[in-house]
mmCIF file of C-alpha atoms in Angstrom:
data_model
loop_
_atom_site.group_PDB
_atom_site.id
_atom_site.type_symbol
_atom_site.label_atom_id
_atom_site.label_comp_id
_atom_site.label_asym_id
_atom_site.label_seq_id
_atom_site.Cartn_x
_atom_site.Cartn_y
_atom_site.Cartn_z
ATOM 1 C CA MET A 4 6.601 5.742 11.650
ATOM 2 C CA ASN A 5 4.832 8.054 9.290
ATOM 3 C CA THR A 6 1.523 9.436 10.472
ATOM 4 C CA LYS A 7 -1.554 8.501 8.498
ATOM 5 C CA ARG A 8 -2.969 11.182 6.234
ATOM 6 C CA SER A 9 -6.395 11.145 4.618
ATOM 7 C CA PRO A 10 -7.239 13.151 1.503
ATOM 8 C CA ARG A 11 -8.893 16.545 1.941
ATOM 9 C CA TRP A 12 -12.129 15.203 0.487
ATOM 10 C CA LEU A 13 -13.062 11.585 0.911
ATOM 11 C CA PHE A 14 -15.051 10.155 -1.951
ATOM 12 C CA VAL A 15 -14.838 6.477 -0.931
ATOM 13 C CA ALA A 16 -18.089 6.202 1.026
ATOM 14 C CA VAL A 17 -20.094 7.747 -1.807
ATOM 15 C CA LEU A 18 -18.320 5.766 -4.482
ATOM 16 C CA LEU A 19 -18.774 2.366 -2.896
ATOM 17 C CA VAL A 20 -22.539 2.783 -2.913
ATOM 18 C CA ALA A 21 -22.449 4.124 -6.471
ATOM 19 C CA THR A 22 -23.386 1.959 -9.442
ATOM 20 C CA LEU A 23 -21.761 -1.435 -9.052
ATOM 21 C CA GLY A 24 -22.862 -2.950 -12.337
ATOM 22 C CA VAL A 25 -20.538 -3.862 -15.163
ATOM 23 C CA ALA A 26 -19.435 -0.673 -16.889
ATOM 24 C CA THR A 27 -20.608 -0.334 -20.476
ATOM 25 C CA PRO A 28 -17.719 -0.348 -22.959
ATOM 26 C CA ALA A 29 -16.840 3.169 -24.111
ATOM 27 C CA SER A 30 -17.458 2.315 -27.752
ATOM 28 C CA SER A 31 -21.180 1.654 -27.126
ATOM 29 C CA VAL A 32 -21.964 4.707 -24.971
ATOM 30 C CA ALA A 33 -23.394 7.926 -26.357
ATOM 31 C CA CYS A 34 -23.106 10.917 -24.042
ATOM 32 C CA ALA A 35 -25.860 13.517 -23.849
ATOM 33 C CA ASP A 36 -25.393 16.825 -25.601
ATOM 34 C CA GLY A 37 -23.060 19.110 -23.674
ATOM 35 C CA THR A 38 -21.154 16.228 -22.060
ATOM 36 C CA PHE A 39 -18.135 14.228 -23.135
ATOM 37 C CA MET A 40 -16.883 10.726 -22.424
ATOM 38 C CA LEU A 41 -14.113 10.222 -19.881
ATOM 39 C CA SER A 42 -12.754 6.661 -19.757
ATOM 40 C CA GLY A 43 -9.866 4.490 -18.650
ATOM 41 C CA THR A 44 -8.835 1.177 -17.134
ATOM 42 C CA VAL A 45 -7.834 0.077 -13.644
ATOM 43 C CA THR A 46 -5.298 -2.705 -13.218
ATOM 44 C CA SER A 47 -3.145 -4.219 -10.492
ATOM 45 C CA ASP A 48 0.361 -2.881 -10.006
ATOM 46 C CA ILE A 49 1.213 -6.240 -8.422
ATOM 47 C CA ASN A 50 0.756 -8.343 -11.566
ATOM 48 C CA GLY A 51 -0.418 -5.925 -14.249
ATOM 49 C CA LEU A 52 -3.760 -7.719 -14.618
ATOM 50 C CA PRO A 53 -7.305 -6.323 -14.352
ATOM 51 C CA LEU A 54 -8.539 -6.230 -10.767
ATOM 52 C CA THR A 55 -10.988 -8.837 -9.502
ATOM 53 C CA GLU A 56 -12.203 -6.428 -6.787
ATOM 54 C CA VAL A 57 -14.986 -3.875 -7.156
ATOM 55 C CA THR A 58 -13.293 -0.637 -8.169
ATOM 56 C CA SER A 59 -14.640 2.856 -7.538
ATOM 57 C CA VAL A 60 -13.608 5.848 -9.604
ATOM 58 C CA GLY A 61 -14.224 9.360 -8.268
ATOM 59 C CA ILE A 62 -14.521 12.293 -10.667
ATOM 60 C CA ARG A 63 -14.674 15.887 -9.395
ATOM 61 C CA SER A 64 -14.288 19.183 -11.224
ATOM 62 C CA THR A 65 -11.608 21.441 -9.774
ATOM 63 C CA ASP A 66 -14.130 24.291 -9.500
ATOM 64 C CA GLY A 67 -16.443 22.115 -7.400
ATOM 65 C CA THR A 68 -19.385 22.270 -9.803
ATOM 66 C CA PHE A 69 -19.474 18.576 -10.750
ATOM 67 C CA ALA A 70 -18.893 15.264 -8.963
ATOM 68 C CA ASP A 71 -19.602 11.702 -10.027
ATOM 69 C CA GLY A 72 -18.794 8.145 -9.021
ATOM 70 C CA GLU A 73 -18.642 5.231 -11.441
ATOM 71 C CA GLY A 74 -18.477 1.693 -10.042
ATOM 72 C CA THR A 75 -17.455 -1.265 -12.133
ATOM 73 C CA VAL A 76 -17.440 -4.979 -11.360
ATOM 74 C CA LEU A 77 -14.279 -6.560 -12.679
ATOM 75 C CA PRO A 78 -12.923 -8.332 -14.724
ATOM 76 C CA GLY A 79 -13.153 -5.763 -17.426
ATOM 77 C CA SER A 80 -11.576 -2.927 -15.455
ATOM 78 C CA THR A 81 -12.932 -0.288 -17.852
ATOM 79 C CA TYR A 82 -14.847 2.688 -16.519
ATOM 80 C CA THR A 83 -16.734 5.350 -18.457
ATOM 81 C CA ALA A 84 -18.437 8.576 -17.403
ATOM 82 C CA CYS A 85 -20.148 11.408 -19.274
ATOM 83 C CA VAL A 86 -19.043 14.773 -17.908
ATOM 84 C CA PRO A 87 -19.379 18.426 -18.923
ATOM 85 C CA ALA A 88 -16.385 20.268 -20.300
ATOM 86 C CA GLY A 89 -14.025 21.310 -17.513
ATOM 87 C CA GLU A 90 -10.987 20.348 -15.473
ATOM 88 C CA TYR A 91 -11.187 17.292 -13.218
ATOM 89 C CA VAL A 92 -9.278 15.381 -10.552
ATOM 90 C CA ILE A 93 -9.778 11.611 -10.589
ATOM 91 C CA SER A 94 -9.445 9.167 -7.688
ATOM 92 C CA PHE A 95 -9.357 5.359 -7.664
ATOM 93 C CA PHE A 96 -10.145 2.852 -4.926
ATOM 94 C CA ALA A 97 -10.461 -0.929 -4.653
ATOM 95 C CA ASP A 98 -10.593 -3.228 -1.634
ATOM 96 C CA SER A 99 -7.124 -4.459 -0.549
ATOM 97 C CA PHE A 100 -5.335 -1.758 -2.562
ATOM 98 C CA MET A 101 -4.148 1.777 -1.904
ATOM 99 C CA PHE A 102 -6.360 4.773 -2.663
ATOM 100 C CA GLU A 103 -4.685 6.936 -5.287
ATOM 101 C CA TRP A 104 -5.169 9.912 -7.555
ATOM 102 C CA TYR A 105 -4.451 10.351 -11.231
ATOM 103 C CA ASP A 106 -1.628 10.170 -12.231
ATOM 104 C CA ASP A 107 -0.172 7.605 -9.763
ATOM 105 C CA VAL A 108 0.011 9.865 -6.689
ATOM 106 C CA PHE A 109 -1.357 9.529 -3.149
ATOM 107 C CA ASP A 110 -2.120 13.173 -2.383
ATOM 108 C CA GLU A 111 -4.927 15.189 -3.942
ATOM 109 C CA ALA A 112 -2.699 18.271 -4.105
ATOM 110 C CA ALA A 113 -0.304 16.340 -6.376
ATOM 111 C CA ALA A 114 -3.027 14.962 -8.660
ATOM 112 C CA THR A 115 -2.671 15.680 -12.374
ATOM 113 C CA PRO A 116 -5.789 17.563 -13.530
ATOM 114 C CA VAL A 117 -7.578 16.160 -16.578
ATOM 115 C CA VAL A 118 -8.917 18.757 -19.021
ATOM 116 C CA VAL A 119 -12.092 17.677 -20.813
ATOM 117 C CA ASP A 120 -13.115 19.617 -23.913
ATOM 118 C CA GLY A 121 -13.988 16.517 -25.921
ATOM 119 C CA ASP A 122 -13.906 12.744 -25.354
ATOM 120 C CA VAL A 123 -10.878 11.756 -23.239
ATOM 121 C CA ALA A 124 -9.616 8.166 -23.018
ATOM 122 C CA GLY A 125 -6.637 6.571 -21.295
ATOM 123 C CA ILE A 126 -7.145 8.028 -17.819
ATOM 124 C CA ASP A 127 -5.836 4.811 -16.307
ATOM 125 C CA ALA A 128 -4.681 3.671 -12.885
ATOM 126 C CA SER A 129 -2.515 0.808 -11.652
ATOM 127 C CA LEU A 130 -3.282 0.202 -7.978
ATOM 128 C CA GLY A 131 -0.682 -1.192 -5.610
ATOM 129 C CA TRP A 132 0.081 -1.871 -1.959
ATOM 130 C CA ALA A 133 1.674 0.106 0.815
ATOM 131 C CA THR A 134 5.419 0.052 1.509
ATOM 132 C CA ILE A 135 6.972 -0.761 4.883
ATOM 133 C CA THR A 136 10.630 0.181 5.031
ATOM 134 C CA GLY A 137 13.404 0.441 7.615
ATOM 135 C CA ARG A 138 16.977 -0.455 8.459
ATOM 136 C CA LEU A 139 18.594 -3.402 10.221
ATOM 137 C CA THR A 140 21.851 -2.869 12.128
ATOM 138 C CA ASP A 141 24.137 -4.456 14.715
ATOM 139 C CA LYS A 142 23.256 -3.104 18.168
ATOM 140 C CA ARG A 143 26.862 -2.882 19.386
ATOM 141 C CA THR A 144 28.628 -1.530 16.311
ATOM 142 C CA GLY A 145 25.814 0.186 14.419
ATOM 143 C CA ASP A 146 26.978 -1.557 11.237
ATOM 144 C CA PRO A 147 24.313 -2.504 8.679
ATOM 145 C CA GLU A 148 23.244 -6.134 8.647
ATOM 146 C CA LEU A 149 24.070 -7.087 5.073
ATOM 147 C CA LEU A 150 22.655 -10.606 5.373
ATOM 148 C CA GLY A 151 19.615 -9.655 7.404
ATOM 149 C CA SER A 152 16.128 -10.966 6.742
ATOM 150 C CA VAL A 153 12.908 -9.082 7.480
ATOM 151 C CA SER A 154 9.496 -10.767 7.550
ATOM 152 C CA VAL A 155 5.956 -9.436 7.824
ATOM 153 C CA SER A 156 3.149 -11.495 9.352
ATOM 154 C CA ASP A 157 -0.551 -11.028 9.945
ATOM 155 C CA ALA A 158 -0.679 -9.421 13.397
ATOM 156 C CA THR A 159 -3.871 -11.316 14.264
ATOM 157 C CA THR A 160 -3.095 -14.842 13.088
ATOM 158 C CA GLY A 161 0.707 -14.836 12.893
ATOM 159 C CA VAL A 162 0.592 -16.213 9.352
ATOM 160 C CA GLY A 163 3.619 -15.070 7.377
ATOM 161 C CA PHE A 164 2.958 -12.866 4.353
ATOM 162 C CA ASP A 165 6.349 -11.988 2.867
ATOM 163 C CA ASN A 166 10.045 -11.619 3.650
ATOM 164 C CA GLU A 167 12.880 -9.641 2.112
ATOM 165 C CA GLY A 168 16.622 -9.310 2.580
ATOM 166 C CA THR A 169 18.533 -6.126 3.348
ATOM 167 C CA ASP A 170 20.706 -4.163 0.940
ATOM 168 C CA SER A 171 24.299 -2.940 1.403
ATOM 169 C CA ASN A 172 23.074 -0.285 3.843
ATOM 170 C CA GLY A 173 20.933 -2.685 5.856
ATOM 171 C CA VAL A 174 17.775 -1.213 4.325
ATOM 172 C CA TYR A 175 14.747 -3.345 3.428
ATOM 173 C CA THR A 176 11.428 -2.696 1.684
ATOM 174 C CA LEU A 177 8.259 -4.769 1.962
ATOM 175 C CA SER A 178 4.947 -4.307 0.126
ATOM 176 C CA VAL A 179 1.711 -5.158 1.958
ATOM 177 C CA PRO A 180 -2.019 -4.587 1.448
ATOM 178 C CA PRO A 181 -4.075 -2.706 4.051
ATOM 179 C CA GLY A 182 -4.288 -4.635 7.324
ATOM 180 C CA LEU A 183 -2.624 -5.173 10.709
ATOM 181 C CA TRP A 184 0.963 -6.393 10.486
ATOM 182 C CA ALA A 185 3.844 -7.537 12.697
ATOM 183 C CA VAL A 186 7.429 -7.275 11.457
ATOM 184 C CA SER A 187 10.262 -9.564 12.562
ATOM 185 C CA PHE A 188 14.016 -9.278 12.031
ATOM 186 C CA ALA A 189 16.771 -11.884 11.799
ATOM 187 C CA ALA A 190 20.471 -12.015 10.907
ATOM 188 C CA ASP A 191 23.264 -14.555 11.206
ATOM 189 C CA TYR A 192 24.907 -14.618 14.676
ATOM 190 C CA HIS A 193 22.167 -12.329 16.103
ATOM 191 C CA TRP A 194 19.056 -12.680 18.238
ATOM 192 C CA SER A 195 15.886 -12.392 16.211
ATOM 193 C CA GLU A 196 13.227 -9.974 17.413
ATOM 194 C CA TRP A 197 9.873 -8.451 16.567
ATOM 195 C CA TYR A 198 9.283 -4.770 16.026
ATOM 196 C CA ASP A 199 9.556 -2.898 18.371
ATOM 197 C CA ASN A 200 12.222 -4.726 20.508
ATOM 198 C CA SER A 201 9.975 -7.659 21.374
ATOM 199 C CA LYS A 202 11.007 -11.280 21.966
ATOM 200 C CA LYS A 203 7.490 -12.660 21.374
ATOM 201 C CA PHE A 204 4.974 -12.330 18.555
ATOM 202 C CA SER A 205 2.193 -11.587 21.057
ATOM 203 C CA GLN A 206 4.136 -8.543 22.279
ATOM 204 C CA ALA A 207 5.040 -7.183 18.856
ATOM 205 C CA ALA A 208 4.044 -3.631 17.983
ATOM 206 C CA VAL A 209 1.154 -3.753 15.525
ATOM 207 C CA ILE A 210 1.602 -1.738 12.343
ATOM 208 C CA GLU A 211 -1.696 -0.587 10.900
ATOM 209 C CA VAL A 212 -1.806 -0.073 7.149
ATOM 210 C CA THR A 213 -4.852 1.713 5.720
ATOM 211 C CA PRO A 214 -5.686 2.578 2.091
ATOM 212 C CA PHE A 215 -4.328 6.057 2.855
ATOM 213 C CA THR A 216 -0.872 5.158 4.235
ATOM 214 C CA PRO A 217 1.245 4.499 1.135
ATOM 215 C CA VAL A 218 4.621 4.520 2.931
ATOM 216 C CA ILE A 219 5.432 3.534 6.524
ATOM 217 C CA SER A 220 9.105 4.211 7.211
ATOM 218 C CA GLY A 221 11.412 3.965 10.208
ATOM 219 C CA ILE A 222 10.527 0.365 11.108
ATOM 220 C CA ASP A 223 14.090 -0.284 12.261
ATOM 221 C CA ALA A 224 15.865 -2.807 14.455
ATOM 222 C CA ALA A 225 19.290 -3.058 16.104
ATOM 223 C CA LEU A 226 20.030 -6.731 16.792
ATOM 224 C CA LYS A 227 22.170 -8.137 19.610
ATOM 225 C CA ARG A 228 24.899 -10.671 18.918
ATOM 226 C CA CYS A 229 24.357 -14.229 20.157
ATOM 227 C CA SER A 230 26.869 -16.974 20.941
ATOM 228 C CA TRP A 231 26.437 -18.955 17.703
ATOM 229 C CA THR A 232 29.762 -20.018 16.175
ATOM 230 C CA VAL A 233 28.311 -20.953 12.783
ATOM 231 C CA PRO A 234 26.119 -18.818 10.540
ATOM 232 C CA ASP A 235 22.566 -19.126 11.812
ATOM 233 C CA PHE A 236 19.774 -17.122 13.417
ATOM 234 C CA CYS A 237 19.223 -17.155 17.186
ATOM 235 C CA PHE A 238 15.597 -17.243 18.299
ATOM 236 C CA PRO A 239 14.421 -16.302 21.811
ATOM 237 C CA LYS A 240 12.304 -18.857 23.651
ATOM 238 C CA HIS A 241 8.633 -18.710 22.620
ATOM 239 C CA PHE A 242 9.499 -16.347 19.756
ATOM 240 C CA THR A 243 6.359 -17.236 17.786
ATOM 241 C CA ARG A 244 3.937 -17.114 20.720
#
């Protein structure tokens, strides 16, 4: 599983206590002399709609001479800030979504700098969830499970969140918000199990997803054959306990 990595500078704590009022539309704001308007929108990558969560936008000049946080209560999803001329890196954060940098990257070093020498609009973000990915195979043969099913459940309550099938290589991909998750595997003629090689939900390895872990890979399983003679999953006793 990938190790968690936080950005080199963490703006979240400052931003969440920044202004949390409704952002004023860009068209009605006049910036002070010597500053220019930087603006954009923040939407959900899940459905393309404006977020309903409080969103924080971090703005920092690459030379370290300026930093600002602009909070906005959604709907509306528009942020505005008046900044001096310069080059900036922009970060975006909202509860239940991944922290990201402009333009759609998860690492500050890969952020696209924004040059401000006049008003700049369209510095937008579409926030999404983390990805859990892995491969499902047959334990004896190593062959990919083409008809496998992978499910993710809340590791605290056991409530199912989502499930996906595997592709021609036995690979699956699931998208989840930050939280604690348990992953289960199933395939016709095979014993179902929880990650990592557990027969019970209560013994499943917990996968922690934070706003700074965009991809968690290597969540694999090799399933044992069972004695079923018709296509169906085999579940160990007390599988959901």
